[in-house]
Every structure is written in C-alpha cells, then in structure tokens.
Amino acid sequence: MKLSMPRGLFRKYLIFLLILVGGLLSVSSAVELYFSYQETKQSIVRLERTKAQAAASEIERYVGQIVQHLRSTMQGAIDVSALGTAGIGMQAGGHSRAAALAEQREIDFLRLLRNVPAISEVRHLDLAGKEQLRTSRLALDAVASGQDYSDAPEFVGAKSKKTYVSPVYFRDESEPFITIAVAPDETAAEVTAAEVNIRAIWDVVARIGTGRDGNAYVLDSTNQLIAHPDLRLVLAKRDLSAAPQVKAARAPRTGSAQDEQMFTIAEGLQGGQALAVNAAIPALGWLVFIERPVEDTFAPLRAATARSVVVLALGLLLAILASIALARRMVAPIRRLQDGAARVGSGDLDHRIDIRTGDELKALADEFNRTTARLQDSQSNLEQKVEARTEALTRSVEEMHALGEVGRAVSSTLDLQTVLVTIITHAVELSKADAGGTIYEFDEATGVFEPRANYRVSDAYVRILRESRIRLGESAVGKCAVNQAPYQVPDVEKGEDSRMRDPLLREGVRAVLAVPLLREERVIGALVIRRKVAGEFSQSLVTLLQNFANQSVLAIQNARLFREIAEKGQQLEVASQLKSQFLANMSHELRTPLNAIIGVTEMLHDDAVDLKREDELEPLDRVLRAAKHLLALINDILDLSKIEAGKMDIHVESFAIAPLIDDVVQTIGMMAKKNGNTVVVDCVTDLGTMRADQTRIRQALLNLVSNANKFTEGGTVTIAARRVTEAGREWVTIAVTDTGIGLTPQQLGNLFQEFVQADASTTRKYGGTGLGLAISRRFCQMMGGDIAVTSELGRGSTFTIRLPVEVGAVQPATAVRDAAAGREGAAAPGSATILVADDDQTVLEVIERHLTRDGFSVVTARGGHEALRLARELHPAAITLDVLMPDLDGWTVLAAIKGDPELSDIPVILLSIVDEKNRGYALGATDYMIKPIDRARLSRMLRNICGALGRHVLLVDDDDMMRRGMRGALEQDGWQVSEAENGRVALARLADTRPDIIMLDLVMPEMDGFEFLVEMRSHAEWRDVPVLVVTAKDLTAEERSRLNGDVERVLQKGGAELPELLREIVRVLPRSIERGQSSKVEGAE
Amino acid sequence: MKILYVEDNDDNIYMLERRLKRAGFDVVIARDGAQGVAMALAEQPALILMDLGLPVLDGSEATRQIKAAPETKHIPVIALTSNAMTGDREKALAAGCDDFDTKPVDLARLLGKIQALAPGGGA
C-alpha cells in the first residue's frame, strides 16, 4: 500500500538545510574569496611596488653617485680655493693660485670623465655664471670660454638648491641626457654642471622583469617618458601628464590613503588595461612606473577565484546532497510513522513501524507500536467476542429458522411422517448429532416406543430400533419417559448395561440424549439424538430439543386430531349421504302413499260430483289441498336435500330473458286474479340474453312472484328486470315488488332460512312450505348471484334476484347450440317431436343427429328439470329419458310426467346404463333401453309410438273368474279381448290373430307361463308382442330374472283387491303396448 | 257442554269442530289468541282447546291471560300443537295449560283428556 505522502516537510527541511548550509558556505566562500583577492592583489601590488622602488632607488643611487662624483670633484677645487682664500692678501699670489686651481679642476674633470663614463661633459661655471672650464668627451675642452650660463636653469637651480637635475633631453634624437649641476654650498658661487647620459637607466628599466607583458618605465619631473623597454616610446618623447596613473602619482597625498593609492588601473602605455605602480625618486622628481596588464597581473587571482568558485560549487553540491540526505533522514522516520499510522488506521494491525533512529522518533514509533499491539490485542479480543456472539446469534437464528420450519411443517401438513422427519432432521442438524436421531411415538396400548422418524440413522439400526420394542424405563428413551424429563447418557461405554448398549456401541454411538414428548403430563413419545463422541449435552441443547419435542407433540396431537376429524368427517359424510339418500328415498316413499291419497280423494271427489253429493265435496277438497301441500313440501325437501348433498347441478344455457319473465307472468296469472292483484311487467326493451340455468331462474322467479301474490291482496305485483354493469361485470337483476303485508326487520332476518316463514302462523294462513325462498336463493347463489330483500311492514316487499349475465364458463358453445336446437325443434311442425333428455352432451348430440336423420323433430334437454319444462311446453310425441341425471333423475322425471295429467299420456322411453327395467316399467315407462343404445331400435320404437296404438289383448289364464273379471274391465275400457286357458291354447290363438298385448298368468296346466314365453319368443313373428304378467305366484329371484326382458310388467294377483288390479291393468296396458309395438317392428324386421 | 276451540287453520277447525259436535259437545271457535281470551270470558266454556301457534296472540300467552283472569282461571285448557317436540309440552304447561295433546289429533285420546278435565260433558 503506497500512501500519498505530503511532501511538505521534506521540502521544508530541504529548503531550510539548503539555505543554512549553502548560505553559510557561500557567504564564507565569498568573504574568503574577497579577502584573499584583496590580499593577493595587494601583495601583487606590493611586489610590483617593491620592484618599482628598487628601480627608483637604483636610479637614485646612480644619479646620486654621479652627483657624488661631481661633488667630490668640486671638493678638490674648493680645497684649492681654500688655500687661495687663506692668502687673501696675497693677490698677486692669487694668480698663480688660480691657475693652479684651474689646472686642478681640469685634472679633476678629466678624472671624472674617466671614472664616470655616463658623464659626457663637465662644465664649471663661476659665480657669475660664466663658463670657466668645460671638459667634454665629444668636444674640445674649453677653458674660460666665458660662455654665460647665468640664466641657464642649471646654474640657477644649482645656486638655489645646491644640486640641480635637468629634464631629460636627447642628443642625436636617440641618446637621453640630463644635466646635473651642483654648487658646493651656499657660500660658493661656483657651479659644476655635467651632462649625463642616462642610457644606463634604460638598462635598469629594461632589467626589471614584471611578468609576461609587464614593464617598467620612468618619467622625469616634466612627466616625460624617459625610460621604457620599448625605446620607440621613449624616443617619442611622450608627455604623460594626462595619464591617470601619472595624475594619481603626482597628486598630493594624504597619509592614510598612501598605500591604497599606490596602484592605478588604467590604460597602459601599450594599450589594454594595465596595473600601474609607481615609485618616486624625490631627489630627481622622477617617477618609476611598473605597469602590467591587468589580466596578466590578476591571472593568479582569477585562478584562485575560479578555484574558490569550483570549491564553492562543489561545496554547494555537497551541501545540497547532504541536505537532501539529511532531510530524507529526518523525514523518513516521520514518513514511516505516518505510513504506519495510516496502515494501522486502515486496519492493518499487524503492521509495526521500524524506526531505528534511537531518538524521540524511535520512542514515538515504539510507543505507537505498543499502542497498536494493545489495539490489536483488544481488537482481537473484541473480534473473538463478536465472533462468539455472532456464532451464538447464528445459532439462535438457525434454531429459530429450524423451529420456524418445523412450526410451518406442523401447521401446514397433516402428514405426521413428514412433520416428524422435518423435526428430527432439524433437531439432528442443529444439535450436530453425528449419530443421528429418532422420534418415537409411545403406543399406550402395547407400552412400546415405536420409532416413527429417523434421521442419519443406518437402515440396520432402524431395524434394530424397531425390533427392540423399548418399554417405559428401558434405555434412555424409557427413562426420560418415566422421569418426564430429559435424560442423557454422556458416555454409553460407562453407562449402565442395558440391552440397547451393545447395538449403540456397534453403531459407534457414545452419547445419547432423550427428551420426552409430553402432552398434559402424559408421555406420548420421545425425541432422541445420538453422538459419536462421549460428553455431556449442554443445557441450551437440551432446551432446544425440548422445543423440538414440543413441536413433535403438537404434530402428533394434530395428526391424531386430524385422524379423528377425518374419521368424524368421513362418518359425517356417510351420515350426510345417508341423510340425503334417506331424504330422497323418503320423498319417494312419501309420495307413493300421497299419490294414493290424492288419487283416491280425487276419485271420491269425482264420485261425489257424479252422485251430486255436495256435502262430501268440501271435506274432499280440504283433503286434496292438504295432500297437495304435503306433496309440494316433499318436493321442496327433495330439492333442498339435493342442494345440501351437492347433487343439484347448474345447467348453463343461453336464453332470452324477456320470454322467461312473460312465461312466469302467464303462469301466475290465475293466482293473481284470484287474489285481485295486478301483475305489472317493467322491463327494459333490450334485456337480451343471458347465460345461466334457465329452469332454476324460472323456478326462483316463480317462487318470488307467487310469494308476492300470496301475501298481497288487491294490490300490485311488479316485475322489473334490468341489466347493470358493476365491477366490470354485467348483471341481470329481476326485482319483484308487491304492495302486500311486508315484513318486520326480525322477519327479514330469518327469511331465507329453511322451514322459516315470516311468521309461523303465515303457514296456516298462506300455505307454502317455507322452503321456496331458501331453495330459490340457493339456486341463485349457485349461479354466482343472490336474492336480496327490502321490505316495509304493511307497505310491501321487494325481492331482487341478481345474477351475472354470464354464469360460469361451462361449455358455452354446446349449451347455446342446445338451446337453439330446442327452439328449432319446437318450431318445426308437421314432424313428430321427440324430447331427448340426457345430461351427457355427447349422447344428446348422437341421439339428436340420428333421430333428426330419421325424420324426427328433436328437442334436447340437459337435465331432468329442463326435460320436465320442455315436456310441459312442447308436449312432445315421445320422450327419451336418461335415468341417471344429476339434477333430477329419470325416475323422478318419469314419475312427474306420469303424475301430471297433462303429460301422463306421453310415452317415455328410459335409456340407461343401469338395468332397472322393472322399476322403469313400474313407474310407467313405455320402454327401457340399456346403453349403449341400439339406434335403429330406438327409431323403430319411436315410429311405432308416433303411429296408431292397437287395442287387442289376449288373456291367458286358467282361472275363469279372473278371465271374466279382466275381460269385463278391459272391454269397458274399449279393448278387444280374446282368451286362452293355458299356454298351448294361447299359442294357437297367437297363430290365429296377433294381439297387441298378452296378459299372462304364470301357473297354468299343460303349458305354464314360462314355457309359453319360451315358445312364443322362439317365434320371430310373436317375439315382440308385449307380455304383461299377472300372477298370484310369489316369484323367486330366479324366476324374476327369467322373466326379465321377456315381459313388460309383472302384476301381483291377491296383493290387492280385484277391482284395484283391474284398474291397474287398464292403466298399465296401453303403455305396455307402446313398448310392444316397438318390439313388434323390431321383430318384423 | 261447551268447548272453546282456539285455532287458525280452517281445515283443522272444519275437522275437529265437526267431530267434537258429533261427540256431543257445543263448540265455539276463536281464530286467534286475543279472540280466544275474549271468548273464554264471554262464553265461559267448560273447557278450552288451545292451539299454541296462533296469530295476534299466541296460545301460550292467551292461556296465561286466561289463567290470570279470575273469571276464566278455573276453565281447564288443553294445549294442542303440531310440534311434537318435548319442549312444547313444558312450554304449554308453564303457561298454565292443564293438559297437552299433539296434532294430528287422536280423537279418542283427546276425548279421554276432555273427559278427565271436564267430567260429564259430551253425549
């Protein structure tokens, strides 16, 4: 991890160190350089000056020697003159002395010339300045030439200053000369003047070597260059008064500045900047200059400076490097500290800062490291704690999860095995019981713990567990049960010896924990987990397992309850079925005597009318009314029981709403008139069609309308139908409003309950079963709708049927087609209409297609109710009726048809997979066909039915009385009768004329009924003649089955009075013929 | 002997009235409970046959009123009901009925009960 380090500190240190070290170095170097430069310069100047002074003093000495020579020469003359002076008085003598003096002087002069080669001429001037003697190397000596030099500078100079040196002058333009004149003293007025060649000075000057290009030169008092190594310059007789160095040298001096001003840098004589140093020769007023080109002079200085600069640069470089190093060194540990702090700060607690500076930084780092270590310790401590807590939490979550799942299993499934396996699986997983676990259920009957669910238990051991049949007190399981507390065996090896010990050890189990399943302090089982490692089970684990045990208890309890409930439910279902069956049966059973009551009463009523016995009419009417009420009740109960048993089906079909309402209005018309009520229909014009069970809706609506009429007198019953859309669904509402007695709120409350009318007394006053509303409402509810009611006591009530326009989604296409077919069939005149009733759409279609092809007009009904309705509506030529139909079975429909005077003449053919011909015939069926249907036969049958019916009966009976009685009754009813006293005769009769029906006694001499039947059926032409058995014989089952299929019907003689039997025969006979007719056709073919 | 028959069902009235008359009783009819109470007072019958399910005032309440009035309290009341459940019997007796019989009426039995409560009546 590379941290971005702020560079600030390093830069600061670096700059600081650079300034410090570099600055000091630079300053010291500069100072050093400055002073050394100055010193070096001064020493150079001094050197040059020394040279100049040396030259000056040499020149001076040289000139001084010459002056000395001159003086000494002059001294000789003085000596001579002193002699002469001593003898002042002796003037005469003075001439001689003067001569001697002159001579002496001449000698001196000559010597002088000889001794001093520089002097080229010596002159002696007298007091007046007249030349007395002249000795010259170049010219002839002259004595007392008298040449006047009194104004000559040498004379004047010498006179005033004893010694006079003239400026330099040249002879022959090449030889420099000066004139030196001396006077012996102030008193003496004579002057000796010598012309001196100063070429020697040139040599002196030339000798002075000053560096490469340096040179010396001399200026005389007039600042004329008199000596220079370059003679051309000298001979140019340059006047250097204007030269700065000369000016400086000639300038008056102040003491202090003397030394400093001893050199001048100016343009040299030979061009270029030059250093000029001078030395004065005061006696002569001359200046000796030593001049060097500056570059040359200061070359060493520059070298030194360059060296110094190089050294300085090196020093600075070193200083920079050192500073960097130092700054690095200073910053590095801080960096490491910062770095370390950052790493520790970012969580790397293992990091240690390595600083070995041995100073405070190291101390700081050490302290930091110690803190980090402590932090690491505390953090790892904390981590351990957190880990521990997390583990605990995870564990609890797992436990919660497991318990949750177990709870869910317990509550969501009733399969005990599933639940127990779920429980033991979680228990084993959570408790890490590596040797698995088992849940036992305690069988109280046998006292044995049965293993119910195992997890992670080998099949072999499961077998052992099952075979062990552990009892109370045995092994951990039995002990925990006895103690009603958890029981553990921490080490099976050391545990007590039980018969489970060895199997356990063989399985590698070392520790066992058993928790009892307790329900209300009764043991119902145990939960056991096993481990392969010996050791105590923790309390928390025990608690956990107790939880699982509780769940197991719940599960077992639930399962037991469920079993009970299921059993009860089954019993209830059976009971309910029995009840429904009972009710259905009872209804039939009740109807039978009721039929007799109604029938007989009607008969009596008719008799009373015929016999004009008016007083009997009223009681008979009362009986009839009560009986019919009872019949209605029974019918309602039957409907209700079917609804209750769920056997009432809804047959959805598409139909127009308006006609249905009109139909109901028509039906109620008479009743309304009787109560003085007006029926008002208030329907929108576009009611259209709906898809529902038309029959049920008609029934419900009729119920409401008739109720409204029943409870209203001289008022109005309004039927209002609407289509409404609610919640995206279309509804049809049909409201029936009356202006009758209305209902109290309490009455409204239990209005729809079965058997409850608004008031118990209304039953007496208004009749009705109290079931109609309940049934109607059930119908509507079955179709997804309902019936609602609003009412005001004394003002009237409104009952509203509310139904979805589309009920369900049951086979819409076929149902619609059904209805269409029905309408079509009904509308087709000319051809005979056959009503085909079956709940199976396929059967309907097949029969319909077949019969239609055979020229029948077919109307289909999808159920018993519809069949009844259509039968009433259409009065078909014949009806084929399925026996097993869900809503209203064939028996009921048949009974209803035969019970309805308007319909009873319609021949009905039963079609069924159930072979119950006798029952069918008993109920008045014309024929009974077993499915699958022989279509050709059905067609033949129907053709015969639709044709004319025969009226010829053959009586076969050995009892004369019986024959006579029957003949009477039959002839009275319009039958043509022929007789036979036994089977053989009957066969003969058959050969004569073929009857439409045979009435056969079974027990006869010669040939009994059975034989006759066999014989007759063996003849193809007679085979299909219907036979009605009338016998006093108590038939065995075997005999019945022999007859079955051969005879149309069996009537018992002796069971009833003769007249009754006769009536029955008269009633039954035509129908039997209907059947026989069809058989005949079949037989003929 | 005069019997007051309190009943609202025509058929029942028709039947029982005739049969009682044939048995020699004077029968007067009341068609609801209130009428029954009034007629009990007015007619002072020897016995009252009281249907329990009646309009306006039901049989139990009517009986209670009859038995509460000093003028009629002595008249024996036989309750008649089509509800053959046991509760009805207790209800009737609690209302003050002297006896109880169920519909459909078994005339011989009813006559026996009438005889027991109002001896001397009938032909």
PDB file of C-alpha atoms in Angstrom, chain A residues 615 618-620 622-623 625-626 759-761 763-765, chain B residues 7-12 14 18 51 53-55 82 103:
ATOM      1  CA  ASP A 615    -121.819 -32.228   1.211  1.00  0.00           C
ATOM      2  CA  GLU A 618    -115.871 -29.742   0.883  1.00  0.00           C
ATOM      3  CA  PRO A 619    -114.089 -32.295   3.029  1.00  0.00           C
ATOM      4  CA  LEU A 620    -112.657 -33.884  -0.072  1.00  0.00           C
ATOM      5  CA  ARG A 622    -109.749 -29.966   2.049  1.00  0.00           C
ATOM      6  CA  VAL A 623    -108.067 -33.336   1.887  1.00  0.00           C
ATOM      7  CA  ARG A 625    -105.473 -29.278  -0.734  1.00  0.00           C
ATOM      8  CA  ALA A 626    -103.664 -30.608   2.317  1.00  0.00           C
ATOM      9  CA  ASP A 759     -94.317 -15.948  10.750  1.00  0.00           C
ATOM     10  CA  ALA A 760     -95.217 -19.435  11.817  1.00  0.00           C
ATOM     11  CA  SER A 761     -98.850 -18.538  11.512  1.00  0.00           C
ATOM     12  CA  THR A 763     -98.055 -21.086   7.068  1.00  0.00           C
ATOM     13  CA  ARG A 764    -101.580 -21.618   8.193  1.00  0.00           C
ATOM     14  CA  LYS A 765    -102.891 -18.552   6.568  1.00  0.00           C
TER      15      LYS A 765
ATOM     16  CA  GLU B   7    -107.405 -22.411  16.161  1.00  0.00           C
ATOM     17  CA  ASP B   8    -106.495 -20.530  12.987  1.00  0.00           C
ATOM     18  CA  ASN B   9    -106.306 -23.361  10.462  1.00  0.00           C
ATOM     19  CA  ASP B  10    -109.531 -23.779   8.558  1.00  0.00           C
ATOM     20  CA  ASP B  11    -109.065 -27.431   7.820  1.00  0.00           C
ATOM     21  CA  ASN B  12    -108.406 -28.229  11.407  1.00  0.00           C
ATOM     22  CA  TYR B  14    -113.538 -27.885   9.975  1.00  0.00           C
ATOM     23  CA  ARG B  18    -117.420 -31.447  13.331  1.00  0.00           C
ATOM     24  CA  ASP B  51    -103.657 -24.288  19.558  1.00  0.00           C
ATOM     25  CA  GLY B  53     -99.204 -21.374  17.267  1.00  0.00           C
ATOM     26  CA  LEU B  54    -101.696 -18.561  16.813  1.00  0.00           C
ATOM     27  CA  PRO B  55    -101.671 -15.172  15.162  1.00  0.00           C
ATOM     28  CA  SER B  82     -98.332 -29.883  15.735  1.00  0.00           C
ATOM     29  CA  LYS B 103    -101.680 -32.997  16.252  1.00  0.00           C
TER      30      LYS B 103
END
